Amino acid sequence: MTTPPSPVYGGRYELRNQIARGGTAQVYQARDLLLDRPVALKVLFPELSTDHSFVERFRREAQAAANLMHPNIVQVFDWGESDRTYFIVMEYIDGEPLSSIIRTQAPLAAGQAASIASDIAKALSYAHRHGVVHRDVKPGNVLITADGQVKVTDFGIARAIGTDEQVTQTGLVMGTATYFSPEQAQGLTVDARSDVYALGVVCYEMLTGRPPFSGETPVAIAYQHVRENPPTPRTLNPAIPAALEAIVLEAMAKLPAERYASADEMKADLDRFVQGQTVLASPPRPGSSGEVTRAFAASPGGAGDELGPDTSVVDVVGHRPPRRQRSTTPWWVAAALLLLVAIGIVVYFGGRSLGYFGGTASVTVPRLVGKDKTVAEALLHQQGLRVAESTYRVKPSEIAKVGQVKSQSPRASERVASQSTVTIVVWSSPPSAPVPSVTGTSQQSAISALRAAGFTTASKYVVATNASEKQGYVVRQQPSANGSAPRGSKVTIYVTAGRKLVPVPSVAGDTVNAATIKLVTAQFVVSPNTTTELSSTVPAGDVVATSPAAGQRVAPGSTITLVLSRGSVPVPNVTGDSLAAAEQSLTQAGLTYRTALQNNVAPDQVGFVVGTSPVAGTPVASGRQIVVFVGAENGSTSTSTTTTTSTTTTTTTTTLPGTPTTLPGTPTSLP
C-alpha cells in the first residue's frame, strides 16, 4: 500500500507533522521545498476561511509580525492562500512552550524567571517601538529553545498602536482571560502598558506555579482582573525576593498610569534585579489598584459562560437587576437634577483647572523616577513646570543609578498649577580614586589590593590561552589600571581557570572567508600566514586542511593555520606522441612523469606513447607524477626516467612480456 503524498501549500511548503492546535488554526512542521529548510506552517481552519473577520485577523498577524526582525520574536516569512484556506509561514523553533515548562517545573527560580521575563520584555519593547501591541502575551505564546533562547510568537490579535481598525465583533474582547489587563477585559483601548500587565501575570505564574486569578468562566476571571487584588506572590512562595515581587506587582497595577510606562522600563528593572542592583519598583499604594470606574454591564444571556477559561474571545457580561413595575418618574427627575448639578461642578472646576473662572491652569506631573536627569528636565519643561534639583550620593552597590532621578515631589500623576516647581532628587557619584594595577597578580592579592584602594571586586574566570598563563592569576581587569573610578565602584578581574581543550572544527572545502568565520566563532585565532598543498578535489585557493588538524583538541584562543589548495589539472592526452612531445605537454600542464615500457605492441607503436596512468582527462593535483607507457619490442630492457622539479632519476628494469614497467626499487640520483 503506497503512502499518499504530503500536502504542499502554495506549491512550495510540504507538510510533515502537526505540532500545535489553537482556537482558529493548526500549526505544522513543514519543509520549504525551494530553500530546503524547515519552517512552521500555521493553517487557518477551512470552516473559518469564509469568515472575513478571521481571515482579516490572520492577515493582520502576518502583516504585524513580518516586519518584526528581532532575535526574541519568531520571524514570519510568507503568507498566502491554498486549497481554499489561508496559511502563514514562520521560522521553525525547536523548543518548548513556556506553558509546558511552568506546568512541569514551576515555581521557577527567581533568577531564571526574571531572565525569561527580561527577554520577553525586550521582544515586546521592539514590537512597541514598531507600532505593534501584542494583546495576547501568555506562556503558550513564548517558546524556549534548547539553548535557553526566548522567542515570542503568535501576533494573531496584534494591533497597530494609535489605529481604530477593528477585526472583532461589537462587544467582544480579544485575548486570553487569564492574562487580560483590566482595560482589555472591559473592551477599552489598549496600549503597550496592556502587554506590560500581561507580562506581569506571566511572571506571577512562573514564580508561584499558578495564575493570579482563576474561575469557572472567562467572565469570572475577567471580573477579578478589574475589581480584585490577587494574593501577593510571596504569600504563595516565600522564597520569592521582595524586589522581584515589587516588579511583578507594579507591572500588574490596575491603572495603566501606575504600571511601568513601557516594556523597556520593566526590562531595565528586571535586569537590575538579575544583576543584584536595587530595583525602582515599589508595591502599589493601598486602595489605588481598584480605582477602575467602568463596571461590567451587558444584557443577561451573553455568550461568555459558553466559553472556556483559556478562550481567545471573551464577551464580558453581567446581570442587571429586575425592572420594577411601579412608576419611576420622580426618581428620573431627581436623577436629572443631580446630573445637572454634577455637570455644573465638573465644568466649573474643570474650567478653573484650565485657567477659566478665575482659576489657574493645572497640569499632570509626569513620572520621573528612574529616568535620566536630562530626560526628566525635558519632560517637566514640556509640561510648563519648573525644576528644582538636589543630589543624593549613591552607595557602592548603586553606582549604576548615577544621573537618574531617585525621587520626585510632587509625585507622578498629581495635578499641580502650571509653572509650579517640581523637586527631583538625583543620584550622584561618590568621589573618584585611582585604580591600582592588579594584572599578573594572584586572585587573592588582587582582591586585597583593590579593597584597600576603596573598590569592590567581581571575579570572572577565563580559559588560559597559552601555557604561560598561570591558573588563579589575573590576566586583565576592567576598569584598566592607572585610570580613576568612583570610590566604592566595582572592578572586575579576569582570572585564569586552567586550559580547556576543544576540538578544531573541520573547514576542508570551505573558502578562506567561510573557514575564518567558522574558526573565529569557535573562539580560535586564524593565522594571517597560510601554507599550500596540491589537491585534486579542492579548488585552488580554498581550504584543504588546517594546522592543527581538524578534530585535534587544543585550547580556545589557539592560532590555527590554513592549508590552501594549489588546485588540479586534467592529464593531457599524449597517446601516440613521441616521448619528447609527451614530456613537453606534461611539463606545460605542471605535471611530472616517469616512463614504463609496454611490450606486445604494433611495430609502428614502438618508441611512442601508448597510454598513461592516470588516463587522459583525469583531474589530478598540480605537480602530480604521471606514468607514461612507451611501446617496446618484446623482451626489451628499459631505462625508465622520472622527472621531478629539481632532478632527473633513472632506474633500470627488465619488462615482462605484455606487462607495463612499474619501476620498482629506489631510483638512483644522477649527478
XYZ file of C-alpha atoms in Angstrom:
671
model
C 0.000 0.000 0.000
C 1.519 3.325 -1.055
C 1.633 6.279 1.308
C -0.348 9.286 -0.024
C 1.834 12.310 -0.822
C 2.065 15.037 1.826
C 0.035 18.206 1.111
C 2.028 21.078 -0.398
C 0.817 24.634 0.258
C 1.489 27.386 -2.214
C 3.381 24.901 -4.398
C 6.305 25.208 -2.014
C 5.629 24.194 1.623
C 5.297 20.444 2.239
C 3.520 19.429 5.480
C 5.381 16.980 7.686
C 3.569 16.695 11.046
C 1.256 18.674 13.313
C 2.932 20.386 16.286
C 0.148 22.550 17.779
C -3.556 23.338 17.536
C -5.209 26.608 18.529
C -8.681 28.089 18.531
C -8.600 29.159 14.893
C -5.656 27.400 13.261
C -3.353 24.400 13.302
C 0.444 24.641 13.262
C 2.538 22.109 11.336
C 6.208 21.439 10.875
C 6.789 21.759 7.135
C 9.592 21.811 4.602
C 10.315 24.786 2.344
C 10.999 22.890 -0.889
C 12.506 25.955 -2.572
C 15.056 26.833 0.118
C 15.270 23.290 1.568
C 14.769 24.319 5.190
C 12.300 23.508 7.991
C 9.520 26.026 8.634
C 6.399 26.254 10.773
C 3.140 26.473 8.801
C 0.084 27.968 10.524
C -3.083 26.963 8.617
C -6.472 28.588 9.271
C -9.298 26.085 9.763
C -11.149 25.717 6.423
C -14.519 26.457 8.030
C -13.186 29.859 9.159
C -11.686 30.799 5.784
C -15.055 32.139 4.648
C -15.375 34.387 7.713
C -13.999 37.798 6.790
C -13.151 38.716 10.389
C -10.984 35.619 10.926
C -9.283 35.980 7.557
C -8.602 39.629 8.341
C -7.236 38.674 11.744
C -4.996 36.093 10.067
C -3.777 38.655 7.539
C -3.067 41.103 10.360
C -0.920 38.543 12.133
C 1.269 38.080 9.057
C 1.419 41.828 8.439
C 2.136 42.696 12.080
C 4.911 40.146 12.544
C 6.508 40.182 9.075
C 8.310 43.465 9.760
C 9.461 42.481 13.260
C 13.048 41.261 12.782
C 14.281 40.570 16.313
C 16.154 37.633 17.892
C 13.415 37.218 20.517
C 10.494 37.259 18.038
C 9.542 34.336 15.798
C 10.030 35.591 12.239
C 7.234 35.428 9.663
C 8.464 34.565 6.147
C 5.348 34.360 3.966
C 1.545 34.278 3.844
C -0.857 33.033 1.222
C -3.968 31.140 0.196
C -4.060 27.477 -0.836
C -6.641 24.715 -1.017
C -9.485 27.057 -0.015
C -7.824 28.224 3.190
C -5.098 30.617 4.333
C -1.658 29.971 5.799
C 1.290 31.779 7.392
C 4.889 30.569 7.047
C 7.053 31.169 10.106
C 10.506 30.416 11.449
C 10.569 26.877 12.879
C 11.657 26.887 16.525
C 12.862 23.614 18.012
C 11.840 24.433 21.560
C 9.285 24.050 24.325
C 6.411 26.415 25.205
C 6.882 28.301 28.469
C 3.458 26.954 29.495
C 4.886 23.401 29.481
C 7.919 24.485 31.496
C 5.658 26.142 34.085
C 3.429 23.074 34.201
C 6.352 20.690 34.880
C 8.910 22.850 36.712
C 7.143 25.748 38.459
C 7.770 27.572 40.626
C 10.866 28.654 38.685
C 13.938 30.097 40.386
C 13.773 33.865 40.759
C 16.797 34.498 38.539
C 15.537 32.171 35.799
C 12.054 33.736 35.811
C 13.478 37.277 35.757
C 15.815 36.453 32.851
C 12.977 34.914 30.798
C 10.722 37.892 31.551
C 13.513 40.309 30.581
C 13.843 38.661 27.150
C 10.044 38.760 26.670
C 10.059 42.453 27.613
C 12.865 43.032 25.107
C 10.756 41.476 22.335
C 7.651 43.464 23.345
C 9.634 46.700 23.542
C 10.863 46.138 19.963
C 7.303 45.466 18.778
C 6.002 48.566 20.588
C 8.685 50.750 19.012
C 7.475 49.493 15.634
C 3.883 50.370 16.437
C 2.546 46.898 17.364
C 0.799 45.855 20.610
C 0.728 42.063 21.023
C -2.518 41.842 23.119
C -2.162 38.110 23.825
C 1.019 37.727 25.891
C 0.836 34.362 27.674
C 3.134 31.378 28.384
C 1.693 29.449 25.429
C 2.945 32.196 23.077
C 6.521 32.069 24.416
C 8.938 29.376 23.191
C 12.201 28.434 24.931
C 14.848 26.805 22.738
C 17.209 24.067 23.910
C 19.961 26.644 24.499
C 17.644 28.880 26.550
C 16.779 31.489 23.904
C 13.352 33.105 24.358
C 11.070 33.530 21.317
C 7.714 35.392 21.387
C 5.189 34.230 18.790
C 1.522 34.500 17.702
C 0.758 38.103 16.839
C -2.676 36.864 15.746
C -4.568 39.666 17.515
C -1.774 42.249 17.467
C -2.889 45.737 16.653
C -1.155 48.845 15.400
C -0.763 51.480 18.110
C -2.975 54.500 17.559
C -5.279 52.896 14.983
C -9.010 52.341 15.271
C -9.072 49.320 13.000
C -11.315 46.590 14.389
C -11.432 42.939 13.453
C -13.706 41.852 16.293
C -17.428 41.813 16.680
C -19.022 44.585 18.671
C -18.773 43.943 22.412
C -16.097 41.263 22.054
C -12.694 41.492 23.661
C -9.714 39.753 22.036
C -7.173 37.863 24.128
C -6.997 35.175 26.816
C -8.936 35.888 30.006
C -6.234 34.591 32.365
C -3.794 37.255 31.129
C -6.197 40.162 30.431
C -5.292 43.654 31.522
C -8.250 45.371 33.271
C -8.763 47.753 30.352
C -8.667 44.859 27.883
C -11.249 42.942 29.943
C -13.610 45.913 29.637
C -13.137 46.384 25.917
C -11.350 49.714 26.431
C -8.437 50.972 24.328
C -5.219 49.036 24.925
C -1.641 50.189 24.523
C 1.862 48.980 25.332
C 1.059 49.010 29.066
C -1.547 46.296 28.481
C 1.263 43.988 27.321
C 3.226 45.021 30.441
C 0.295 43.876 32.614
C 0.081 40.527 30.803
C 3.836 40.039 31.233
C 3.381 40.717 34.953
C 0.791 37.920 35.055
C 3.227 35.582 33.249
C 5.939 36.446 35.828
C 3.446 35.784 38.644
C 2.686 32.353 37.205
C 6.373 31.469 36.698
C 7.167 32.355 40.333
C 4.118 30.796 42.035
C 3.092 27.998 39.672
C -0.438 29.404 39.262
C -2.042 32.477 37.651
C -3.217 35.294 39.938
C -6.896 34.759 39.134
C -8.924 31.694 38.238
C -12.596 30.917 37.813
C -15.104 28.666 36.125
C -15.755 31.096 33.277
C -13.761 33.763 31.444
C -16.254 36.326 32.792
C -15.382 35.416 36.367
C -11.667 35.693 35.657
C -12.012 38.998 33.794
C -14.084 40.447 36.664
C -11.275 39.651 39.112
C -8.700 41.362 36.888
C -10.790 44.545 37.085
C -12.093 44.503 40.657
C -9.973 42.261 42.876
C -6.379 42.199 44.074
C -4.504 38.894 43.692
C -2.697 37.182 46.576
C 0.798 38.654 46.740
C 3.345 36.263 45.199
C 5.320 35.882 48.442
C 2.250 34.570 50.281
C 2.239 31.674 47.796
C 6.016 31.246 47.555
C 8.013 32.845 50.424
C 11.263 32.168 48.532
C 10.474 34.963 46.050
C 12.725 38.005 46.722
C 10.811 41.120 47.788
C 12.380 43.144 44.945
C 11.100 40.733 42.294
C 7.640 40.710 43.903
C 7.622 44.522 43.688
C 8.384 44.340 39.944
C 5.516 41.891 39.372
C 3.013 43.947 41.372
C 3.965 47.208 39.665
C 3.524 45.565 36.248
C 0.089 44.285 37.389
C -1.220 47.614 38.712
C -4.908 48.003 37.805
C -4.478 51.523 36.434
C -2.167 51.794 33.386
C -0.691 55.032 34.780
C 0.586 53.144 37.843
C 2.380 50.435 35.836
C 5.720 50.657 34.132
C 5.316 53.197 31.359
C 6.880 50.815 28.831
C 8.268 47.326 28.389
C 11.707 48.961 28.291
C 11.231 50.277 31.850
C 10.139 46.850 33.079
C 13.101 45.174 31.355
C 15.501 47.653 32.966
C 14.138 46.836 36.432
C 14.315 43.073 35.739
C 17.930 43.483 34.626
C 18.707 45.406 37.820
C 17.296 42.531 39.834
C 19.308 39.919 37.890
C 22.487 41.978 38.406
C 21.857 42.323 42.148
C 21.102 46.049 41.996
C 18.309 47.926 43.754
C 15.117 47.966 41.676
C 12.951 51.042 41.177
C 9.620 49.240 41.584
C 7.570 49.634 44.737
C 4.312 47.849 45.615
C 1.102 49.741 44.620
C -0.306 52.135 47.223
C -3.196 50.634 49.234
C -6.528 51.343 47.579
C -5.039 52.567 44.305
C -5.234 49.333 42.366
C -9.002 49.070 42.270
C -9.869 52.549 41.045
C -11.343 51.425 37.725
C -14.556 53.278 37.081
C -16.088 51.266 34.294
C -18.151 48.324 35.598
C -19.111 45.118 33.847
C -22.560 45.549 32.314
C -24.394 43.859 29.494
C -27.680 42.147 28.915
C -28.293 38.743 30.521
C -27.777 35.624 28.496
C -24.481 36.690 26.885
C -22.145 34.211 25.266
C -19.449 34.446 27.926
C -20.467 31.463 30.047
C -20.260 29.215 26.994
C -16.517 29.777 26.553
C -13.632 28.007 28.237
C -11.239 29.653 30.732
C -8.452 29.862 28.140
C -10.580 31.168 25.308
C -9.368 33.612 22.722
C -12.571 35.675 22.536
C -14.460 36.737 25.646
C -17.789 38.594 25.927
C -17.703 40.355 29.290
C -21.243 40.239 30.674
C -23.125 40.799 33.911
C -26.683 40.793 35.134
C -28.998 43.753 35.565
C -31.466 43.861 38.468
C -35.101 43.083 37.581
C -37.141 46.061 36.449
C -39.630 47.436 38.955
C -43.281 47.630 37.962
C -44.125 50.930 39.653
C -43.589 54.341 38.054
C -40.043 55.690 38.298
C -40.740 59.210 37.020
C -39.934 61.010 40.334
C -36.643 59.181 40.523
C -35.720 60.149 36.988
C -36.452 63.799 37.723
C -34.293 63.742 40.819
C -31.540 61.938 38.945
C -31.671 64.504 36.143
C -31.353 67.385 38.621
C -28.411 65.706 40.338
C -26.809 65.090 36.954
C -27.143 68.764 36.022
C -25.572 69.812 39.326
C -22.735 67.324 38.821
C -22.134 68.602 35.285
C -22.024 72.149 36.597
C -19.490 71.233 39.250
C -17.335 69.400 36.735
C -17.482 72.288 34.265
C -16.645 74.822 36.960
C -13.677 73.024 38.472
C -12.564 71.754 35.095
C -12.626 75.292 33.778
C -10.652 76.548 36.767
C -8.053 73.869 36.135
C -7.727 75.268 32.611
C -7.445 78.859 33.809
C -11.093 79.922 33.465
C -13.482 81.240 36.130
C -10.585 82.912 37.915
C -8.658 79.672 38.268
C -5.110 78.746 37.362
C -4.398 76.153 34.637
C -3.204 72.845 36.068
C -1.093 70.089 34.562
C -0.265 66.479 35.433
C 3.137 65.786 36.936
C 4.911 63.162 34.751
C 6.611 60.056 36.143
C 10.297 60.897 36.555
C 11.732 58.271 38.955
C 14.304 56.096 37.228
C 14.686 58.425 34.247
C 17.898 60.198 33.304
C 18.158 63.708 34.743
C 18.186 65.416 31.326
C 15.118 63.444 30.216
C 13.282 64.362 33.425
C 14.056 68.055 32.975
C 12.822 67.960 29.369
C 9.532 66.298 30.422
C 8.922 68.933 33.095
C 9.636 71.805 30.702
C 7.220 70.305 28.165
C 4.510 70.384 30.850
C 5.285 74.016 31.697
C 6.794 73.154 35.097
C 9.915 74.437 36.808
C 12.707 72.193 38.124
C 14.491 72.230 41.462
C 17.271 69.718 41.960
C 19.074 68.133 44.872
C 21.516 65.235 44.915
C 21.879 62.005 46.840
C 25.202 60.212 46.847
C 24.928 56.591 45.760
C 26.129 53.626 47.762
C 28.733 51.358 46.114
C 26.033 48.869 45.140
C 24.002 51.613 43.447
C 26.691 53.024 41.146
C 24.622 52.208 38.023
C 21.977 54.729 39.145
C 24.240 57.782 38.877
C 22.474 60.506 36.902
C 18.993 59.016 37.392
C 16.111 60.517 39.366
C 15.782 58.912 42.829
C 12.557 60.599 43.892
C 10.275 63.487 42.993
C 7.906 65.863 44.705
C 5.000 66.204 43.870
C 4.505 62.542 42.903
C 3.701 61.305 39.417
C 0.110 61.793 38.136
C -0.684 64.566 40.651
C -2.315 67.732 39.281
C -0.473 70.983 40.031
C -0.731 74.552 38.821
C 1.151 75.460 35.670
C 4.629 76.894 36.346
C 4.801 75.070 39.687
C 8.180 73.768 40.832
C 8.860 70.041 40.902
C 11.799 68.953 43.039
C 13.825 65.991 41.831
C 16.494 64.150 43.803
C 19.261 62.847 41.527
C 21.704 60.054 42.342
C 25.250 61.499 42.320
C 28.654 59.835 42.059
C 30.928 59.189 45.040
C 34.457 60.706 44.913
C 36.878 59.081 42.462
C 40.067 57.183 43.293
C 42.922 55.772 41.176
C 42.504 52.140 40.123
C 45.593 50.079 41.067
C 47.146 47.632 38.600
C 46.498 44.019 39.635
C 47.140 42.241 36.315
C 49.656 39.430 36.755
C 48.982 39.015 40.489
C 47.129 36.174 42.183
C 43.392 36.449 42.606
C 43.566 36.918 46.381
C 46.319 39.554 46.136
C 44.297 41.449 43.526
C 41.152 41.439 45.686
C 43.100 42.671 48.728
C 44.762 45.485 46.765
C 41.502 46.685 45.224
C 39.627 46.648 48.525
C 42.446 48.571 50.172
C 42.065 51.219 47.444
C 38.346 51.527 48.222
C 36.798 49.377 45.469
C 34.561 46.339 45.441
C 35.512 43.384 43.235
C 33.936 40.819 40.952
C 35.828 37.816 39.591
C 35.237 36.242 36.208
C 37.027 33.072 35.180
C 38.509 32.649 31.720
C 40.264 29.795 29.960
C 44.018 30.191 29.619
C 45.062 30.678 26.006
C 48.696 29.606 26.429
C 50.838 27.669 28.867
C 52.462 30.836 30.275
C 49.208 31.981 31.916
C 49.133 30.625 35.465
C 45.940 29.229 36.845
C 44.428 31.516 39.507
C 46.205 34.678 38.289
C 44.671 37.870 36.896
C 45.123 38.295 33.123
C 43.170 41.581 32.765
C 40.962 43.996 34.680
C 38.092 46.393 33.997
C 38.389 49.373 34.519
C 42.011 49.272 33.413
C 44.866 50.248 35.714
C 46.121 53.802 36.306
C 42.747 55.358 35.477
C 40.227 56.602 38.030
C 36.794 55.358 39.045
C 34.215 56.272 41.715
C 35.316 55.044 45.128
C 33.236 52.028 46.071
C 32.536 51.066 42.440
C 33.179 47.574 41.124
C 36.415 46.458 39.451
C 36.111 43.200 37.523
C 39.144 40.932 37.417
C 39.527 38.116 34.893
C 41.217 35.073 36.428
C 42.599 32.074 34.538
C 40.829 28.820 35.357
C 43.083 26.344 33.549
C 43.144 25.354 29.924
C 40.062 23.718 28.477
C 40.764 21.810 25.285
C 38.227 21.844 22.459
C 38.322 20.170 19.020
C 39.340 22.145 15.939
C 36.327 22.261 13.577
C 36.663 20.863 10.060
C 36.841 23.564 7.371
C 38.111 21.425 4.480
C 36.497 22.518 1.230
C 35.459 25.944 2.625
C 36.541 29.263 1.199
C 39.067 31.227 3.223
C 36.373 33.654 4.432
C 33.957 30.874 5.428
C 36.698 28.940 7.209
C 37.851 32.064 9.069
C 34.309 32.830 10.288
C 33.813 29.232 11.444
C 37.123 29.164 13.341
C 36.671 32.606 14.930
C 33.149 31.619 16.031
C 34.705 28.571 17.711
C 36.998 31.011 19.622
C 40.198 30.346 17.676
C 42.659 32.825 16.147
C 43.332 32.431 12.412
C 46.962 32.999 11.377
C 47.498 35.585 8.615
C 50.069 33.215 7.117
C 48.984 30.190 5.069
C 50.598 27.120 3.544
C 49.631 25.315 0.349
C 49.433 21.784 -0.956
C 48.221 20.073 -4.099
C 44.652 18.809 -4.230
C 42.634 17.064 -6.911
C 39.357 17.562 -5.021
C 39.512 21.118 -3.642
C 39.555 24.133 -5.995
C 42.658 26.281 -5.971
C 42.596 28.896 -3.216
C 40.108 27.049 -0.985
C 40.983 25.323 2.282
C 42.365 21.766 2.125
C 43.173 21.325 5.830
C 44.299 23.151 8.972
C 47.242 23.023 11.294
C 46.484 21.783 13.960
C 44.301 19.285 12.069
C 40.523 19.097 12.321
C 39.380 17.167 15.388
C 42.585 17.758 17.324
C 41.807 19.135 20.810
C 43.550 22.415 21.597
C 42.931 25.371 23.906
C 40.434 28.083 22.886
C 42.296 31.069 21.540
C 44.925 28.899 19.869
C 46.235 30.020 16.475
C 45.087 27.935 13.510
C 46.970 27.985 10.182
C 45.002 27.388 6.982
C 46.375 24.997 4.335
C 45.160 26.124 0.894
C 44.793 24.129 -2.316
C 47.058 24.741 -5.288
C 44.350 23.186 -7.434
C 44.262 20.381 -10.059
C 44.727 19.912 -13.822
C 43.454 17.264 -16.290
C 46.021 14.715 -17.551
C 46.753 15.706 -21.183
C 46.255 13.136 -23.950
C 49.771 12.209 -25.150
C 48.957 8.753 -26.604
C 50.671 8.406 -29.995
C 53.177 11.197 -29.200
C 56.875 10.739 -29.077
C 58.378 10.726 -25.616
C 59.844 14.200 -26.196
C 56.460 15.602 -27.268
C 54.753 13.914 -24.312
C 57.306 15.366 -21.925
C 56.659 18.865 -23.289
C 52.869 18.507 -22.895
C 53.111 17.162 -19.350
C 55.611 19.809 -18.273
C 53.433 22.623 -19.657
C 50.495 21.188 -17.635
C 52.589 21.434 -14.453
C 52.964 17.661 -14.117
C 55.950 15.353 -13.707
C 56.232 11.879 -15.211
C 58.069 8.585 -15.283
C 58.248 6.076 -18.159
C 57.477 2.375 -18.334
C 57.840 0.028 -21.312
C 54.848 -1.761 -22.832
C 55.570 -4.976 -24.804
C 53.417 -6.679 -27.427
C 52.627 -3.518 -29.356
C 52.306 -2.933 -33.060
C 55.586 -2.245 -34.826
C 54.600 1.368 -35.583
C 53.970 1.986 -31.819
C 57.499 1.066 -30.759
C 59.134 4.184 -29.270
C 55.836 6.076 -28.997
C 53.471 6.662 -26.053
C 50.746 4.011 -25.912
C 48.980 5.188 -22.698
C 49.245 6.923 -19.320
C 48.297 6.295 -15.740
C 46.044 8.046 -14.703
C 44.362 8.046 -18.103
C 44.000 11.214 -20.148
C 41.395 13.693 -18.837
C 41.616 12.589 -15.201
C 41.832 15.653 -12.873
C 44.952 15.451 -10.722
C 46.810 17.761 -8.401
C 49.243 20.159 -9.974
C 52.742 18.597 -9.790
C 51.378 15.018 -9.746
C 53.641 12.358 -11.282
C 52.153 10.581 -14.342
C 53.273 7.129 -15.568
C 53.872 7.234 -19.357
C 53.803 3.821 -21.141
C 56.130 3.645 -24.180
C 55.823 0.905 -26.811
C 58.792 -1.534 -26.841
C 59.918 -4.710 -28.551
C 59.265 -7.942 -26.644
C 61.873 -8.770 -24.018
C 63.346 -5.256 -24.054
C 65.244 -3.964 -21.074
C 64.367 -0.329 -20.422
C 65.889 2.581 -18.659
C 62.970 4.405 -17.019
C 63.226 8.160 -16.450
C 61.455 10.050 -13.677
C 61.129 13.838 -13.974
C 60.912 15.967 -10.820
C 61.054 19.646 -10.127
C 64.796 19.639 -9.438
C 66.477 16.349 -10.520
C 66.193 13.545 -13.006
C 66.492 9.961 -11.777
C 66.891 6.710 -13.700
C 66.098 3.125 -12.848
C 66.956 0.102 -14.989
C 64.422 -2.689 -15.040
C 63.543 -5.627 -17.278
C 59.988 -5.644 -18.553
C 57.921 -8.807 -18.677
C 56.281 -9.630 -21.941
C 52.965 -7.817 -22.263
C 53.297 -6.079 -18.885
C 53.959 -2.355 -18.309
C 57.055 -1.490 -16.332
C 56.265 -0.067 -12.877
C 59.826 0.848 -11.945
C 60.179 -0.946 -8.603
C 63.030 -0.173 -6.293
C 64.649 3.080 -5.236
C 65.832 5.390 -8.047
C 69.463 6.349 -8.165
C 70.046 10.071 -8.455
C 72.206 11.151 -11.352
C 74.852 13.751 -10.710
